[in-house]
Amino acid sequence: MGYKRVVISAFGGPEVLKLIEETTLPEPKPGEVRVRVLVTSAAFTDVWIRKGTYPDVKAKPPGYDMVGVVDKLGKGVTRFEVGQRVADLTVIGAYSEYLCVPESRLTPVPEGLDPAEAVSLILSYVTAYQMLHRVAKVKQGQRILIHGAGGAVGTAMLQLGKLLDLEMYGTASKSKHDLVKRLGATPIDYKGDDFVERIRSLTSDGIDAAFDPIGGGHFERSLSVLRRGGKLVAYGSYNSTQGKGGSIPLDFLRLQLWNFLPNGRQTAFYLISAMRKRQAHWFSGDLATLFDLLAQNKIKPIIETRMPLAEARRAHELIEQAQVQGKIVLIVTEPPALK
Ligand SMILES: NC(=O)c1ccc[n+]([C@@H]2O[C@H](COP(=O)([O-])OP(=O)(O)OC[C@H]3O[C@@H](n4cnc5c(N)ncnc54)[C@H](OP(=O)(O)O)[C@@H]3O)[C@@H](O)[C@H]2O)c1
């Protein structure tokens, strides 16, 4: 039996994504589970991987997350049974109808959840959740600034921040301001206004935590709006991946050096895969918590569009044009097969 997957022949633009047909299914090794993938997603991080510029991941093809159904068990697998719903942060390779994954990496997905909503939690919401709770350790009622607030991570953070009654400010282009307002934050038009001036005029003494995926000189500006005791959580280099300057190693070094300044402000760089390597149980525990919040309707992922896996290229184009509000979900197995 054959199956389809998306491959790339070389790092590059969206045109390198190609749907191919494999002739035989992958066989799970001992300790692995073969998963029939229901949904994956297209995110800015996949664009970064496709271009070959993602730190630490110089492999292909993309596909950072998936929700699927256990299809076959390798020898010695004890935690899962055939037919069970599972999820993983695969980092690469999830743009595929079938995948083999070590059972230790899989998190069970509760029955009854929409697979498209469930997959939206794996990269974007775990990132938002861990930055809020594990890194910045925000407390009820604190004041935060979220850059890229209309994007996948930004909208996740707004929903999670609302559960903590945070006072939230979010930078976004004007077309995303209604969404940002609806999710409980004061929008700041980063194209028309200087966010540093806006934060100074909107708040008396600055903010408790800033979440910044933009990089370069932007980090320094985010640091400048922190209160004493505040924390800058950097988590990306949007500008450098868009060819707008900035250097990841230099950014990283500067963030470390700023921690020695006697200004009462702290910085950290968050990378979901690095945190998972250090604290694997945090990842599965936090994802399970998020599935629970979804089941209770306390969070609701903003899904811009659902499209078939065959349209992965168009999905990447939309992301690079910053046209996406929230998440793009790629449907791998057609809806009639969904439970
Ligand atoms: N470190 C990690 O573990 C981790 C995990 C997940 C994601 N990330 C990174 O986080 C970033 C966001 O990911 P995502 O999936 O949320 O991407 P996304 O859905 O594409 O959203 C990002 C949005 O940021 C906005 N933006 C661009 N330049 C901006 C600026 N100068 N100021 C404020 N907003 C700006 C754009 O929308 P508008 O310009 O239209 O407002 C863009 O759509 C990416 O760089 C991604 O690689 C890192």
Coordinates of C-alpha atoms and ligand atoms in Angstrom, one line a residue:
M1 CA 0.0 0.0 0.0
G2 CA 1.3 3.4 -0.9
Y3 CA 0.9 6.8 0.7
K4 CA 1.5 10.5 0.0
R5 CA 3.9 12.9 1.6
V6 CA 5.4 16.3 0.9
V7 CA 9.1 16.5 0.3
I8 CA 11.6 19.2 -0.6
S9 CA 14.5 18.7 -3.0
A10 CA 16.5 21.6 -1.6
F11 CA 16.0 24.5 0.9
G12 CA 14.2 27.4 -0.7
G13 CA 10.9 29.2 -1.5
P14 CA 7.4 27.6 -1.3
E15 CA 7.9 26.1 -4.8
V16 CA 10.3 23.5 -3.4
L17 CA 7.4 21.7 -1.6
K18 CA 6.3 18.7 -3.7
L19 CA 3.6 16.1 -3.0
I20 CA 4.9 12.6 -3.9
E21 CA 3.6 9.1 -3.7
E22 CA 5.6 6.5 -1.8
T23 CA 5.0 2.9 -2.8
T24 CA 5.2 1.2 0.6
L25 CA 4.1 2.2 4.1
P26 CA 6.9 2.8 6.7
E27 CA 7.3 0.0 9.2
P28 CA 7.5 0.8 13.0
K29 CA 10.8 -0.2 14.6
P30 CA 10.7 -1.7 18.2
G31 CA 9.3 1.0 20.5
E32 CA 7.8 2.9 17.6
V33 CA 4.2 3.5 16.6
R34 CA 3.0 4.0 13.0
V35 CA 0.5 6.9 12.9
R36 CA -2.0 7.6 10.2
V37 CA -1.9 11.4 10.2
L38 CA -5.2 13.3 10.3
V39 CA -4.0 16.9 10.4
T40 CA -0.8 18.9 10.5
S41 CA -0.3 22.6 10.3
A42 CA 1.6 25.2 8.4
A43 CA 3.4 27.8 10.7
F44 CA 6.1 30.4 10.4
T45 CA 8.5 27.9 11.9
D46 CA 7.9 25.5 9.0
V47 CA 8.8 28.3 6.6
W48 CA 12.0 28.8 8.5
I49 CA 12.8 25.1 8.3
R50 CA 11.9 25.0 4.6
K51 CA 14.4 27.8 4.0
G52 CA 17.1 25.9 5.9
T53 CA 17.6 28.8 8.4
Y54 CA 16.1 27.3 11.5
P55 CA 18.6 27.0 14.3
D56 CA 19.6 23.4 15.0
V57 CA 17.3 21.9 12.4
K58 CA 19.0 21.4 9.0
A59 CA 16.8 18.6 7.9
K60 CA 13.8 18.3 5.7
P61 CA 10.9 18.1 4.9
P62 CA 8.7 20.3 7.1
G63 CA 5.8 19.4 9.3
Y64 CA 6.3 20.5 12.9
D65 CA 3.2 18.9 14.5
M66 CA 0.5 16.4 13.9
V67 CA -2.6 14.7 15.3
G68 CA -3.3 11.2 14.0
V69 CA -4.6 7.7 14.8
V70 CA -2.4 4.8 15.9
D71 CA -2.2 2.4 12.9
K72 CA 0.3 -0.2 13.9
L73 CA 2.4 -1.0 17.0
G74 CA 6.1 -1.8 16.9
K75 CA 7.5 -4.5 19.2
G76 CA 7.4 -3.6 22.9
V77 CA 4.9 -0.8 22.6
T78 CA 2.8 -0.8 25.7
R79 CA 1.2 2.7 26.2
F80 CA -1.0 2.8 23.0
E81 CA -3.4 0.7 21.1
V82 CA -4.5 0.7 17.5
G83 CA -7.2 3.3 16.8
Q84 CA -6.1 5.6 19.6
R85 CA -5.7 9.4 18.8
V86 CA -2.3 10.8 19.5
A87 CA -0.3 14.0 19.0
D88 CA 3.4 14.9 18.6
L89 CA 5.6 17.9 18.0
T90 CA 7.5 16.1 15.3
V91 CA 9.6 19.2 14.3
I92 CA 10.1 17.8 10.8
G93 CA 8.3 15.3 8.5
A94 CA 4.6 15.6 9.5
Y95 CA 3.5 16.6 6.1
S96 CA 2.8 12.9 5.4
E97 CA -0.1 10.5 5.5
Y98 CA 1.9 8.0 7.6
L99 CA 4.7 8.5 10.1
C100 CA 6.6 6.2 12.6
V101 CA 7.2 7.9 16.0
P102 CA 8.8 6.5 19.2
E103 CA 5.9 5.9 21.6
S104 CA 7.7 7.9 24.3
R105 CA 7.1 11.1 22.2
L106 CA 3.4 10.7 21.8
T107 CA 0.7 12.4 23.9
P108 CA -2.8 10.9 23.9
V109 CA -5.5 13.2 22.4
P110 CA -8.9 13.0 24.2
E111 CA -11.7 11.7 22.1
G112 CA -14.3 14.3 21.1
L113 CA -11.8 17.1 20.2
D114 CA -11.7 18.5 16.7
P115 CA -8.4 17.3 15.3
A116 CA -7.8 20.7 13.6
E117 CA -8.3 22.5 16.9
A118 CA -6.1 19.9 18.8
V119 CA -3.2 20.2 16.3
S120 CA -3.4 24.0 16.7
L121 CA -2.4 23.6 20.3
I122 CA 0.8 21.6 19.8
L123 CA 3.3 24.2 18.6
S124 CA 1.6 27.6 19.0
Y125 CA -0.2 27.1 22.3
V126 CA 2.5 25.1 24.1
T127 CA 4.9 27.9 23.1
A128 CA 2.6 30.5 24.5
Y129 CA 1.8 28.5 27.6
Q130 CA 5.4 27.7 28.5
M131 CA 6.6 31.3 27.9
L132 CA 3.8 32.6 30.2
H133 CA 4.0 29.9 32.9
R134 CA 7.5 28.4 32.7
V135 CA 9.7 31.3 31.6
A136 CA 8.0 34.6 32.5
K137 CA 6.0 33.0 35.4
V138 CA 3.4 35.7 35.0
K139 CA 0.9 36.3 37.9
Q140 CA -2.8 37.2 37.9
G141 CA -3.4 40.7 36.8
Q142 CA 0.1 41.5 35.5
R143 CA 0.8 43.7 32.4
I144 CA 2.2 42.1 29.3
L145 CA 3.2 43.1 25.7
I146 CA 2.8 40.6 22.9
H147 CA 4.4 41.2 19.6
G148 CA 2.9 39.6 16.5
A149 CA -0.4 39.5 18.5
G150 CA -2.6 38.5 15.5
G151 CA -0.4 35.5 14.6
A152 CA -0.7 31.9 15.7
V153 CA 1.4 32.2 18.9
G154 CA 0.1 35.8 19.5
T155 CA -3.6 34.8 19.5
A156 CA -2.8 31.7 21.7
M157 CA -1.0 34.0 24.2
L158 CA -4.0 36.4 24.3
Q159 CA -6.4 33.6 25.1
L160 CA -4.2 32.2 27.8
G161 CA -3.4 35.6 29.2
K162 CA -7.2 36.4 29.5
L163 CA -7.6 33.3 31.7
L164 CA -5.1 35.0 34.1
D165 CA -6.8 38.4 33.8
L166 CA -3.6 39.9 32.4
E167 CA -3.6 43.5 31.2
M168 CA -2.4 43.0 27.6
Y169 CA -1.0 45.1 24.8
G170 CA -0.4 43.6 21.4
T171 CA 1.4 44.8 18.3
A172 CA -0.1 43.9 15.0
S173 CA -0.9 45.5 11.6
K174 CA -4.2 47.4 11.5
S175 CA -6.1 44.6 9.7
K176 CA -5.6 42.4 12.8
H177 CA -6.7 45.0 15.4
D178 CA -10.3 43.9 15.7
L179 CA -9.1 40.3 16.4
V180 CA -6.6 41.5 19.0
K181 CA -9.3 43.7 20.7
R182 CA -11.8 40.8 20.6
L183 CA -9.2 38.7 22.4
G184 CA -8.9 41.2 25.2
A185 CA -5.8 43.3 24.4
T186 CA -5.1 46.9 23.5
P187 CA -3.8 46.8 19.9
I188 CA -0.8 48.8 18.8
D189 CA -0.2 49.5 15.2
Y190 CA 3.5 48.8 14.9
K191 CA 3.7 50.1 11.3
G192 CA 2.2 53.5 12.1
D193 CA 3.2 54.0 15.7
D194 CA 6.3 53.6 17.8
F195 CA 5.4 50.8 20.2
V196 CA 7.9 52.1 22.8
E197 CA 6.1 55.5 22.9
R198 CA 2.7 54.0 22.9
I199 CA 3.5 51.7 25.9
R200 CA 5.0 54.7 27.8
S201 CA 1.9 56.7 27.2
L202 CA -0.6 53.9 27.9
T203 CA 1.0 52.6 31.1
S204 CA 2.4 54.5 34.1
D205 CA 5.6 52.6 34.6
G206 CA 5.9 50.0 31.9
I207 CA 5.1 46.3 31.7
D208 CA 6.0 43.1 33.6
A209 CA 6.8 40.8 30.6
A210 CA 7.4 41.3 26.9
F211 CA 7.2 38.4 24.4
D212 CA 9.2 39.2 21.3
P213 CA 9.7 37.0 18.1
I214 CA 11.0 39.9 16.0
G215 CA 14.7 40.0 16.9
G216 CA 17.6 42.4 16.2
G217 CA 17.2 45.9 17.6
H218 CA 13.6 45.1 18.4
F219 CA 14.7 43.2 21.5
E220 CA 16.4 46.2 22.9
R221 CA 13.3 48.3 22.4
S222 CA 11.1 45.7 24.1
L223 CA 13.6 45.6 27.0
S224 CA 13.3 49.4 27.4
V225 CA 9.5 49.2 28.2
L226 CA 9.9 46.8 31.1
R227 CA 9.3 47.8 34.7
R228 CA 11.9 47.0 37.3
G229 CA 11.6 43.2 37.9
G230 CA 10.2 42.7 34.4
K231 CA 11.3 40.0 31.9
L232 CA 11.9 40.0 28.2
V233 CA 11.2 36.6 26.6
A234 CA 12.7 36.5 23.1
Y235 CA 11.6 33.6 21.0
G236 CA 12.3 34.2 17.3
S237 CA 14.1 36.2 14.7
Y238 CA 11.2 37.1 12.4
N239 CA 13.2 40.0 10.8
S240 CA 16.3 38.0 9.9
T241 CA 14.2 35.2 8.3
Q242 CA 12.4 37.8 6.2
G243 CA 15.7 39.3 5.1
K244 CA 15.2 42.4 7.2
G245 CA 18.5 42.2 9.1
G246 CA 19.5 40.8 12.5
S247 CA 21.6 37.8 13.4
I248 CA 20.5 35.0 15.7
P249 CA 23.9 34.3 17.4
L250 CA 24.4 38.1 18.0
D251 CA 20.9 38.5 19.4
F252 CA 21.5 35.5 21.7
L253 CA 24.8 37.0 23.0
R254 CA 23.2 40.4 23.6
L255 CA 20.3 38.9 25.5
Q256 CA 22.8 37.1 27.8
L257 CA 24.8 40.2 28.4
W258 CA 21.8 42.3 29.3
N259 CA 21.2 40.0 32.2
F260 CA 24.4 41.5 33.8
L261 CA 23.1 45.1 33.6
P262 CA 22.1 46.5 37.0
N263 CA 18.6 47.6 35.8
G264 CA 16.4 45.0 37.5
R265 CA 15.3 43.5 34.2
Q266 CA 15.9 39.9 33.0
T267 CA 15.9 38.3 29.6
A268 CA 15.5 34.7 28.3
F269 CA 15.4 33.0 24.9
Y270 CA 12.7 30.4 24.6
L271 CA 12.9 27.5 22.1
I272 CA 10.2 24.9 22.3
S273 CA 12.3 22.0 21.1
A274 CA 15.2 22.9 23.5
M275 CA 12.8 23.1 26.5
R276 CA 11.3 19.7 25.5
K277 CA 14.8 18.2 25.4
R278 CA 15.5 19.5 28.9
Q279 CA 12.1 18.9 30.4
A280 CA 10.2 16.3 28.3
H281 CA 7.5 15.8 31.0
W282 CA 6.7 19.6 30.9
F283 CA 5.9 19.3 27.2
S284 CA 3.5 16.3 27.5
G285 CA 2.0 17.7 30.8
D286 CA 1.5 21.2 29.3
L287 CA 0.0 19.8 26.1
A288 CA -2.4 17.6 28.2
T289 CA -3.4 20.7 30.2
L290 CA -4.1 22.6 27.0
F291 CA -6.2 19.7 25.6
D292 CA -8.2 19.9 28.8
L293 CA -8.7 23.7 28.5
L294 CA -9.9 23.0 24.9
A295 CA -12.3 20.3 26.0
Q296 CA -13.7 22.8 28.6
N297 CA -14.1 25.5 25.9
K298 CA -11.8 27.8 27.9
I299 CA -9.6 28.3 24.8
K300 CA -10.6 28.2 21.1
P301 CA -7.8 28.2 18.5
I302 CA -8.3 30.9 15.8
I303 CA -8.1 28.9 12.5
E304 CA -7.7 31.1 9.5
T305 CA -8.3 28.2 7.1
R306 CA -8.2 24.5 6.6
M307 CA -6.7 23.2 3.4
P308 CA -5.6 19.9 2.0
L309 CA -2.0 18.7 2.4
A310 CA -1.6 19.1 -1.4
E311 CA -1.9 22.8 -0.9
A312 CA 1.0 23.1 1.5
R313 CA 2.8 25.4 -1.0
R314 CA -0.1 27.9 -0.9
A315 CA -0.2 27.7 2.9
H316 CA 3.5 28.7 3.1
E317 CA 2.9 31.6 0.6
L318 CA 0.1 33.0 2.8
I319 CA 2.3 32.8 5.9
E320 CA 5.1 34.6 4.2
Q321 CA 2.8 37.3 3.1
A322 CA 1.7 37.7 6.8
Q323 CA -1.9 37.3 5.6
V324 CA -2.8 34.7 8.3
Q325 CA -4.8 35.5 11.4
G326 CA -4.2 32.6 13.8
K327 CA -3.4 29.1 12.3
I328 CA -3.5 27.3 9.0
V329 CA -4.4 23.6 9.4
L330 CA -3.5 21.1 6.7
I331 CA -6.0 18.2 6.4
V332 CA -4.0 15.1 5.6
T333 CA -6.7 12.4 5.8
E334 CA -10.0 13.5 4.3
P335 CA -12.9 14.4 6.7
P336 CA -15.0 11.2 6.1
A337 CA -12.2 9.2 7.9
L338 CA -12.3 11.6 10.9
K339 CA -14.0 10.3 14.0
Ligands
LIG1 N1 11.0 29.8 19.9 C1 10.0 28.9 19.6 O1 10.0 27.8 20.2 C2 8.9 29.3 18.7 C3 7.7 28.6 18.6 C4 6.7 29.0 17.7 C5 6.9 30.1 16.9 N2 8.1 30.8 17.0 C6 8.4 32.0 16.2 O2 7.5 32.9 16.5 C7 7.2 33.8 15.4 C8 5.7 33.9 15.3 O3 5.2 32.6 15.0 P1 3.7 32.4 14.5 O4 3.5 31.0 14.1 O5 2.8 33.1 15.4 O6 3.7 33.3 13.1 P2 2.5 34.0 12.3 O7 1.2 33.3 12.6 O8 3.0 34.1 10.9 O9 2.5 35.4 13.1 C9 3.5 36.4 13.1 C10 2.9 37.7 12.8 O10 3.7 38.7 13.3 C11 3.4 39.9 12.6 N3 4.6 40.8 12.5 C12 5.6 40.8 11.6 N4 6.5 41.8 11.9 C13 6.1 42.4 13.0 C14 6.6 43.4 13.8 N5 7.7 44.1 13.5 N6 5.9 43.8 15.0 C15 4.8 43.1 15.3 N7 4.2 42.1 14.6 C16 4.9 41.8 13.5 C17 2.8 39.6 11.3 O11 1.5 40.0 11.2 P3 1.1 41.6 10.9 O12 2.3 42.2 10.4 O13 0.0 41.5 9.8 O14 0.6 42.1 12.2 C18 2.8 38.0 11.3 O15 1.7 37.5 10.7 C19 7.9 33.2 14.2 O16 9.1 33.9 14.1 C20 8.2 31.8 14.7 O17 9.3 31.2 14.0 C21 9.1 30.4 17.8

